[in-house]
PDB file of C-alpha atoms in Angstrom:
ATOM      1  CA  UNK A   1      -1.487  -1.773 -14.010  1.00  0.00           C
ATOM      2  CA  UNK A   2      -0.371  -0.006 -10.753  1.00  0.00           C
ATOM      3  CA  UNK A   3       2.536  -1.639  -9.770  1.00  0.00           C
ATOM      4  CA  UNK A   4       2.428  -3.830  -6.505  1.00  0.00           C
ATOM      5  CA  UNK A   5       5.327  -4.038  -3.690  1.00  0.00           C
ATOM      6  CA  UNK A   6       5.105  -5.923  -0.752  1.00  0.00           C
ATOM      7  CA  UNK A   7       4.429  -5.136   2.677  1.00  0.00           C
ATOM      8  CA  UNK A   8       5.525  -6.923   5.737  1.00  0.00           C
ATOM      9  CA  UNK A   9       3.669  -6.877   8.942  1.00  0.00           C
ATOM     10  CA  UNK A  10       3.337  -8.232  12.485  1.00  0.00           C
ATOM     11  CA  UNK A  11      -0.895  -9.203  12.372  1.00  0.00           C
ATOM     12  CA  UNK A  12      -1.511 -11.132  15.488  1.00  0.00           C
ATOM     13  CA  UNK A  13       2.043 -11.271  16.127  1.00  0.00           C
ATOM     14  CA  UNK A  14       2.927 -13.467  13.046  1.00  0.00           C
ATOM     15  CA  UNK A  15       5.127 -11.824  10.247  1.00  0.00           C
ATOM     16  CA  UNK A  16       3.191 -11.585   6.733  1.00  0.00           C
ATOM     17  CA  UNK A  17       4.333 -10.844   3.976  1.00  0.00           C
ATOM     18  CA  UNK A  18       1.665  -8.667   1.811  1.00  0.00           C
ATOM     19  CA  UNK A  19       1.349  -8.082  -1.638  1.00  0.00           C
ATOM     20  CA  UNK A  20      -0.284  -4.701  -2.148  1.00  0.00           C
ATOM     21  CA  UNK A  21      -0.834  -1.960  -4.154  1.00  0.00           C
ATOM     22  CA  UNK A  22       0.446   1.382  -2.648  1.00  0.00           C
ATOM     23  CA  UNK A  23      -2.817   2.697  -2.377  1.00  0.00           C
ATOM     24  CA  UNK A  24      -4.296  -0.688  -0.561  1.00  0.00           C
ATOM     25  CA  UNK A  25      -5.998   0.243   2.571  1.00  0.00           C
ATOM     26  CA  UNK A  26      -5.027  -1.881   5.655  1.00  0.00           C
ATOM     27  CA  UNK A  27      -7.995  -3.006   6.098  1.00  0.00           C
ATOM     28  CA  UNK A  28      -8.462  -4.381   2.789  1.00  0.00           C
ATOM     29  CA  UNK A  29      -5.320  -5.744   2.857  1.00  0.00           C
ATOM     30  CA  UNK A  30      -5.718  -7.595   6.639  1.00  0.00           C
ATOM     31  CA  UNK A  31      -9.413  -8.817   4.866  1.00  0.00           C
ATOM     32  CA  UNK A  32      -8.488  -9.828   1.232  1.00  0.00           C
ATOM     33  CA  UNK A  33      -4.199 -10.551   1.608  1.00  0.00           C
ATOM     34  CA  UNK A  34      -4.009 -11.438   6.330  1.00  0.00           C
ATOM     35  CA  UNK A  35      -8.178 -13.537   5.135  1.00  0.00           C
ATOM     36  CA  UNK A  36      -8.396 -11.781   8.544  1.00  0.00           C
ATOM     37  CA  UNK A  37     -12.424 -10.731   8.228  1.00  0.00           C
ATOM     38  CA  UNK A  38     -13.275  -9.440  11.431  1.00  0.00           C
ATOM     39  CA  UNK A  39     -11.858  -5.526  10.708  1.00  0.00           C
ATOM     40  CA  UNK A  40     -15.472  -4.577   8.872  1.00  0.00           C
ATOM     41  CA  UNK A  41     -15.694  -1.593   6.504  1.00  0.00           C
ATOM     42  CA  UNK A  42     -18.745   0.858   7.308  1.00  0.00           C
ATOM     43  CA  UNK A  43     -18.388   4.222   6.028  1.00  0.00           C
ATOM     44  CA  UNK A  44     -14.883   3.959   4.990  1.00  0.00           C
ATOM     45  CA  UNK A  45     -14.096   7.346   5.399  1.00  0.00           C
ATOM     46  CA  UNK A  46     -13.173   6.771   9.361  1.00  0.00           C
ATOM     47  CA  UNK A  47     -16.372   8.200  10.850  1.00  0.00           C
ATOM     48  CA  UNK A  48     -17.612   4.428  12.233  1.00  0.00           C
ATOM     49  CA  UNK A  49     -14.879   2.741  13.870  1.00  0.00           C
ATOM     50  CA  UNK A  50     -15.986  -0.599  12.682  1.00  0.00           C
ATOM     51  CA  UNK A  51     -12.478  -1.343  11.165  1.00  0.00           C
ATOM     52  CA  UNK A  52     -10.844  -0.176  14.253  1.00  0.00           C
ATOM     53  CA  UNK A  53      -7.781  -2.201  14.641  1.00  0.00           C
ATOM     54  CA  UNK A  54      -4.368  -1.736  16.643  1.00  0.00           C
ATOM     55  CA  UNK A  55      -1.141  -0.400  15.610  1.00  0.00           C
ATOM     56  CA  UNK A  56       1.597  -0.556  17.185  1.00  0.00           C
ATOM     57  CA  UNK A  57      -0.765  -0.489  20.511  1.00  0.00           C
ATOM     58  CA  UNK A  58      -3.043   2.616  19.583  1.00  0.00           C
ATOM     59  CA  UNK A  59      -6.612   2.276  17.810  1.00  0.00           C
ATOM     60  CA  UNK A  60      -6.669   3.667  14.597  1.00  0.00           C
ATOM     61  CA  UNK A  61      -9.151   3.603  11.525  1.00  0.00           C
ATOM     62  CA  UNK A  62      -7.640   0.661   9.064  1.00  0.00           C
ATOM     63  CA  UNK A  63     -10.003   2.326   6.290  1.00  0.00           C
ATOM     64  CA  UNK A  64      -7.809   5.255   6.495  1.00  0.00           C
ATOM     65  CA  UNK A  65      -3.762   4.307   6.874  1.00  0.00           C
ATOM     66  CA  UNK A  66      -2.408   2.164   3.363  1.00  0.00           C
ATOM     67  CA  UNK A  67      -1.011  -0.317   4.058  1.00  0.00           C
ATOM     68  CA  UNK A  68       1.853   0.746   3.579  1.00  0.00           C
ATOM     69  CA  UNK A  69       2.449   2.535   5.903  1.00  0.00           C
ATOM     70  CA  UNK A  70       2.290  -1.078   8.554  1.00  0.00           C
ATOM     71  CA  UNK A  71       5.581  -1.571   6.759  1.00  0.00           C
ATOM     72  CA  UNK A  72       7.646  -3.200   9.322  1.00  0.00           C
ATOM     73  CA  UNK A  73       4.536  -2.108  12.338  1.00  0.00           C
ATOM     74  CA  UNK A  74       2.705  -4.482  14.734  1.00  0.00           C
ATOM     75  CA  UNK A  75      -1.121  -5.002  13.767  1.00  0.00           C
ATOM     76  CA  UNK A  76      -3.238  -6.329  16.118  1.00  0.00           C
ATOM     77  CA  UNK A  77      -7.134  -7.090  14.882  1.00  0.00           C
ATOM     78  CA  UNK A  78     -10.013  -8.749  16.876  1.00  0.00           C
ATOM     79  CA  UNK A  79      -9.239 -12.280  15.941  1.00  0.00           C
ATOM     80  CA  UNK A  80      -6.558 -11.559  18.115  1.00  0.00           C
ATOM     81  CA  UNK A  81      -8.509 -11.454  21.792  1.00  0.00           C
ATOM     82  CA  UNK A  82     -10.163 -15.192  21.631  1.00  0.00           C
ATOM     83  CA  UNK A  83      -8.024 -17.845  22.908  1.00  0.00           C
ATOM     84  CA  UNK A  84      -6.856 -20.460  20.013  1.00  0.00           C
ATOM     85  CA  UNK A  85      -9.742 -22.997  20.850  1.00  0.00           C
ATOM     86  CA  UNK A  86     -11.692 -20.510  20.835  1.00  0.00           C
ATOM     87  CA  UNK A  87     -12.566 -19.168  24.045  1.00  0.00           C
ATOM     88  CA  UNK A  88     -13.546 -15.670  24.466  1.00  0.00           C
ATOM     89  CA  UNK A  89     -11.281 -13.247  26.083  1.00  0.00           C
ATOM     90  CA  UNK A  90     -13.064 -11.633  29.842  1.00  0.00           C
ATOM     91  CA  UNK A  91     -13.753  -8.125  27.439  1.00  0.00           C
ATOM     92  CA  UNK A  92     -15.638 -10.183  24.604  1.00  0.00           C
ATOM     93  CA  UNK A  93     -17.700 -12.983  27.398  1.00  0.00           C
ATOM     94  CA  UNK A  94     -18.896  -9.612  29.260  1.00  0.00           C
ATOM     95  CA  UNK A  95     -19.994  -8.123  25.738  1.00  0.00           C
ATOM     96  CA  UNK A  96     -21.602 -11.408  25.190  1.00  0.00           C
ATOM     97  CA  UNK A  97     -23.284 -11.902  29.034  1.00  0.00           C
ATOM     98  CA  UNK A  98     -24.411  -8.009  28.402  1.00  0.00           C
ATOM     99  CA  UNK A  99     -25.931  -8.863  24.942  1.00  0.00           C
ATOM    100  CA  UNK A 100     -23.478  -5.588  23.760  1.00  0.00           C
ATOM    101  CA  UNK A 101     -23.516  -7.165  20.698  1.00  0.00           C
ATOM    102  CA  UNK A 102     -26.504  -7.532  18.841  1.00  0.00           C
ATOM    103  CA  UNK A 103     -25.685  -7.578  14.327  1.00  0.00           C
ATOM    104  CA  UNK A 104     -22.158  -7.683  15.716  1.00  0.00           C
ATOM    105  CA  UNK A 105     -20.887  -5.481  13.079  1.00  0.00           C
ATOM    106  CA  UNK A 106     -19.556  -2.643  14.970  1.00  0.00           C
ATOM    107  CA  UNK A 107     -18.616  -5.127  18.108  1.00  0.00           C
ATOM    108  CA  UNK A 108     -14.421  -5.553  16.282  1.00  0.00           C
ATOM    109  CA  UNK A 109     -14.167  -1.892  16.139  1.00  0.00           C
ATOM    110  CA  UNK A 110     -15.321  -1.298  19.754  1.00  0.00           C
ATOM    111  CA  UNK A 111     -13.107  -4.007  20.895  1.00  0.00           C
ATOM    112  CA  UNK A 112     -10.033  -3.198  19.664  1.00  0.00           C
ATOM    113  CA  UNK A 113     -10.969   0.481  20.825  1.00  0.00           C
ATOM    114  CA  UNK A 114     -11.329  -0.878  24.276  1.00  0.00           C
ATOM    115  CA  UNK A 115      -8.818  -3.490  24.201  1.00  0.00           C
ATOM    116  CA  UNK A 116      -6.245  -0.640  23.807  1.00  0.00           C
ATOM    117  CA  UNK A 117      -8.231   1.895  26.827  1.00  0.00           C
ATOM    118  CA  UNK A 118      -7.573  -0.753  28.992  1.00  0.00           C
ATOM    119  CA  UNK A 119      -3.958  -0.967  28.045  1.00  0.00           C
ATOM    120  CA  UNK A 120      -3.391   2.215  28.630  1.00  0.00           C
ATOM    121  CA  UNK A 121      -5.300   2.633  31.260  1.00  0.00           C
ATOM    122  CA  UNK A 122      -6.297  -0.499  33.343  1.00  0.00           C
ATOM    123  CA  UNK A 123      -9.365   0.904  35.615  1.00  0.00           C
ATOM    124  CA  UNK A 124     -11.469   3.548  33.400  1.00  0.00           C
ATOM    125  CA  UNK A 125     -14.401   4.776  35.058  1.00  0.00           C
ATOM    126  CA  UNK A 126     -17.528   5.351  32.705  1.00  0.00           C
ATOM    127  CA  UNK A 127     -17.533   8.635  31.648  1.00  0.00           C
ATOM    128  CA  UNK A 128     -13.953   6.839  30.384  1.00  0.00           C
ATOM    129  CA  UNK A 129     -15.190   4.350  28.524  1.00  0.00           C
ATOM    130  CA  UNK A 130     -18.290   6.497  27.044  1.00  0.00           C
ATOM    131  CA  UNK A 131     -15.732   9.074  26.253  1.00  0.00           C
ATOM    132  CA  UNK A 132     -13.648   6.190  24.171  1.00  0.00           C
ATOM    133  CA  UNK A 133     -16.974   4.973  22.566  1.00  0.00           C
ATOM    134  CA  UNK A 134     -18.039   8.524  21.240  1.00  0.00           C
ATOM    135  CA  UNK A 135     -16.038   8.036  17.646  1.00  0.00           C
ATOM    136  CA  UNK A 136     -17.987   5.050  17.107  1.00  0.00           C
ATOM    137  CA  UNK A 137     -21.928   4.561  15.543  1.00  0.00           C
ATOM    138  CA  UNK A 138     -24.099   1.558  16.369  1.00  0.00           C
ATOM    139  CA  UNK A 139     -27.224   1.576  15.522  1.00  0.00           C
ATOM    140  CA  UNK A 140     -28.394  -1.861  17.102  1.00  0.00           C
ATOM    141  CA  UNK A 141     -27.746  -1.464  20.717  1.00  0.00           C
ATOM    142  CA  UNK A 142     -27.977   2.019  22.012  1.00  0.00           C
ATOM    143  CA  UNK A 143     -24.318   1.184  23.733  1.00  0.00           C
ATOM    144  CA  UNK A 144     -25.722   0.918  27.338  1.00  0.00           C
ATOM    145  CA  UNK A 145     -25.092  -3.100  27.021  1.00  0.00           C
ATOM    146  CA  UNK A 146     -21.374  -2.195  25.858  1.00  0.00           C
ATOM    147  CA  UNK A 147     -20.749   0.598  28.693  1.00  0.00           C
ATOM    148  CA  UNK A 148     -22.124  -1.990  30.952  1.00  0.00           C
ATOM    149  CA  UNK A 149     -19.872  -4.900  30.071  1.00  0.00           C
ATOM    150  CA  UNK A 150     -16.910  -1.887  29.319  1.00  0.00           C
ATOM    151  CA  UNK A 151     -17.014  -1.448  33.462  1.00  0.00           C
ATOM    152  CA  UNK A 152     -18.087  -4.735  34.597  1.00  0.00           C
ATOM    153  CA  UNK A 153     -14.490  -5.261  32.784  1.00  0.00           C
ATOM    154  CA  UNK A 154     -12.820  -2.233  34.710  1.00  0.00           C
ATOM    155  CA  UNK A 155     -14.372  -3.180  37.961  1.00  0.00           C
ATOM    156  CA  UNK A 156     -13.088  -7.243  37.944  1.00  0.00           C
ATOM    157  CA  UNK A 157      -9.755  -5.913  36.798  1.00  0.00           C
ATOM    158  CA  UNK A 158      -9.683  -3.521  39.415  1.00  0.00           C
ATOM    159  CA  UNK A 159     -10.634  -6.534  42.203  1.00  0.00           C
ATOM    160  CA  UNK A 160      -7.963  -8.532  40.860  1.00  0.00           C
ATOM    161  CA  UNK A 161      -5.060  -6.080  41.156  1.00  0.00           C
ATOM    162  CA  UNK A 162      -6.111  -5.139  45.103  1.00  0.00           C
TER     163      UNK A 162
END
């Protein structure tokens, strides 16, 4: 039996102590230990992007990070995007408006990647958006609807800045 350890991680702004084995992946700790099932596991090799979360504000593949590596750090999952009452944030709403979700399996990781992008660069152009999405695999949408939603978000934030 592998010994377990306790890790303390700020998850979506709440300090959590999770009991994990040293080999437990961050994605599994979030899903099983924290009950946050929005982080999806697809390929479990870091290729598909479905498990993307923000670790200290940077997009990472949660299937490639051990939970113990997140000790004392901040993790944001897709559950952090909507308001407590369930109201979608503007990017989520644009995804819905543009039908950029389809089956929704890849959507949480894509939303987290784009959230990281918009924080780093509030007004990316279409090329920059596509570049950031290239690390995600979606078999349903063909990406155009996602790009349209992200471009609209970028344009809206540019208008607000003026």
